[in-house]
Short mmCIF file of C-alpha atoms in Angstrom, two decimals:
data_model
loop_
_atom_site.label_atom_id
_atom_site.label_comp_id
_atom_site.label_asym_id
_atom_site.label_seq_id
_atom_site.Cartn_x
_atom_site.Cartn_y
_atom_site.Cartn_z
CA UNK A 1 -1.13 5.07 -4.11
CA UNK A 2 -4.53 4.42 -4.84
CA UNK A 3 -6.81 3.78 -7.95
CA UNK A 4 -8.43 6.81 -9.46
CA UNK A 5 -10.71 5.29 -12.16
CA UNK A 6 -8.40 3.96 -14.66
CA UNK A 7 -5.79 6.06 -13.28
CA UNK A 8 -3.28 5.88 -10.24
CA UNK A 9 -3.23 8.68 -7.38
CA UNK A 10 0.05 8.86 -5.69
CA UNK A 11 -0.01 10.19 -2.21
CA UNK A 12 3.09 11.80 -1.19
CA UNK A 13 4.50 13.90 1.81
CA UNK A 14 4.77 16.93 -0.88
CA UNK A 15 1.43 16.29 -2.66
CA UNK A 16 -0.59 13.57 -4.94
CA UNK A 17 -0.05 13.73 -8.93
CA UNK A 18 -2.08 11.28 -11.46
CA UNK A 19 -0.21 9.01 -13.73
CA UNK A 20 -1.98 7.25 -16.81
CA UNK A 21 -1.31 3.77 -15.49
CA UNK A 22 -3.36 0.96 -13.19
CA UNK A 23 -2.27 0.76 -10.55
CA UNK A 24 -1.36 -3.04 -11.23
CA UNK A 25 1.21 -1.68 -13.82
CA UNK A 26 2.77 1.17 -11.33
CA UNK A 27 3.23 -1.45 -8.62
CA UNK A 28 5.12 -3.71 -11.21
CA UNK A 29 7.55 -0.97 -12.06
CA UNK A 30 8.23 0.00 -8.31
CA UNK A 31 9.59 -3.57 -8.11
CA UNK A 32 10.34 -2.62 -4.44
CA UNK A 33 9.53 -4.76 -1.55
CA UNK A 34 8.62 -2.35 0.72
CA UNK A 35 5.60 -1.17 -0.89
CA UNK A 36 2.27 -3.77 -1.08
CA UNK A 37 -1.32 -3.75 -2.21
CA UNK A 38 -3.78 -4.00 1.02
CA UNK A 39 -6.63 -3.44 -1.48
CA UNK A 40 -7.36 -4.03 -5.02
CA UNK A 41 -7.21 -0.38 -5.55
CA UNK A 42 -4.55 0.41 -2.57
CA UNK A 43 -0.64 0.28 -2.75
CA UNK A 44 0.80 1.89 0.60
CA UNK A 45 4.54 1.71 1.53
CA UNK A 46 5.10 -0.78 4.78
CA UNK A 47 7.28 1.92 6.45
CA UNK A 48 3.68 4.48 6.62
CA UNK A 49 1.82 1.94 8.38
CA UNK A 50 2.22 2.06 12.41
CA UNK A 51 -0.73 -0.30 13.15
CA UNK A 52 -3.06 -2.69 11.68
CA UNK A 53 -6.39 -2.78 13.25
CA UNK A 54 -9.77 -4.54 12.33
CA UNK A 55 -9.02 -4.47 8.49
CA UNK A 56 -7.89 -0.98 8.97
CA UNK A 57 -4.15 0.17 8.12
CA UNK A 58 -3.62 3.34 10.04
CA UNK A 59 -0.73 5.31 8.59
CA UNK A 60 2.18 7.84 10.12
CA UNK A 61 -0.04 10.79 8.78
CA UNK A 62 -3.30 9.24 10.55
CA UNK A 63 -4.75 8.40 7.20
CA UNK A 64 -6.72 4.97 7.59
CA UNK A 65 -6.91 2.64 4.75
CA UNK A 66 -9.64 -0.57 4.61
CA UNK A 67 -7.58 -3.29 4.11
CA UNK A 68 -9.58 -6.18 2.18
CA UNK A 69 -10.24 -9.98 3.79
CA UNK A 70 -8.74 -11.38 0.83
CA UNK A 71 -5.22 -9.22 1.45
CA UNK A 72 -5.46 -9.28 5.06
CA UNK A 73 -3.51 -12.76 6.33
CA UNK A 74 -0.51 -11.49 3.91
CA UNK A 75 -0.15 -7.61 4.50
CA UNK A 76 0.39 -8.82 8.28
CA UNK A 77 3.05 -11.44 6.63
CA UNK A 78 4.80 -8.76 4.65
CA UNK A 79 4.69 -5.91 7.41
CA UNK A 80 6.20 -8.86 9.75
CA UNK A 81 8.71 -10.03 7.25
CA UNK A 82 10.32 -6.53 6.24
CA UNK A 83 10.88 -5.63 9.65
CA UNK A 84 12.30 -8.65 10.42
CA UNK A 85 14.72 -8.14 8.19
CA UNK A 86 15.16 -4.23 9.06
CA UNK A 87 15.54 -4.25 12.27
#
């Protein structure tokens, strides 16, 4: 999912539709802990990313995705602790 001005994008393996919400509000109603913001204006699913490299998520479809300094240190956390517990 990503910000698309004051809308959300959501990226899916059957296509991308807008919805008239922040992002910050379509996280909140996902209330799932498998999806996480690596960016202010990027929500990706921990199962889509294979690798974490230099800031950079790189996804299952080869999309790559800047993930910021500030969300770094934790996205690492999170990817660690959900497959700790799924595995």
């Amino acid at each position: 999912m990503q910000r698309d001005g004051k809308n959300s994008s959501i990226v899916s393996s059957v296509g991308t539709s807008k919805v008239r919400k922040s992002l910050q509000r379509v996280f909140d109603e996902l209330n799932a802990p498998e999806f996480i913001f690596i960016d202010r204006g990027y929500i990706v699913n921990i199962v889509q990313i294979m690798k974490v490299s230099d800031s950079i998520a790189i996804l299952k479809n080869g999309d790559q995705l800047p993930i910021s300094r500030s969300h770094l240190q934790e996205v690492k956390r999170q990817i660690n602790q959900f497959w700790g517990a799924h595995i």
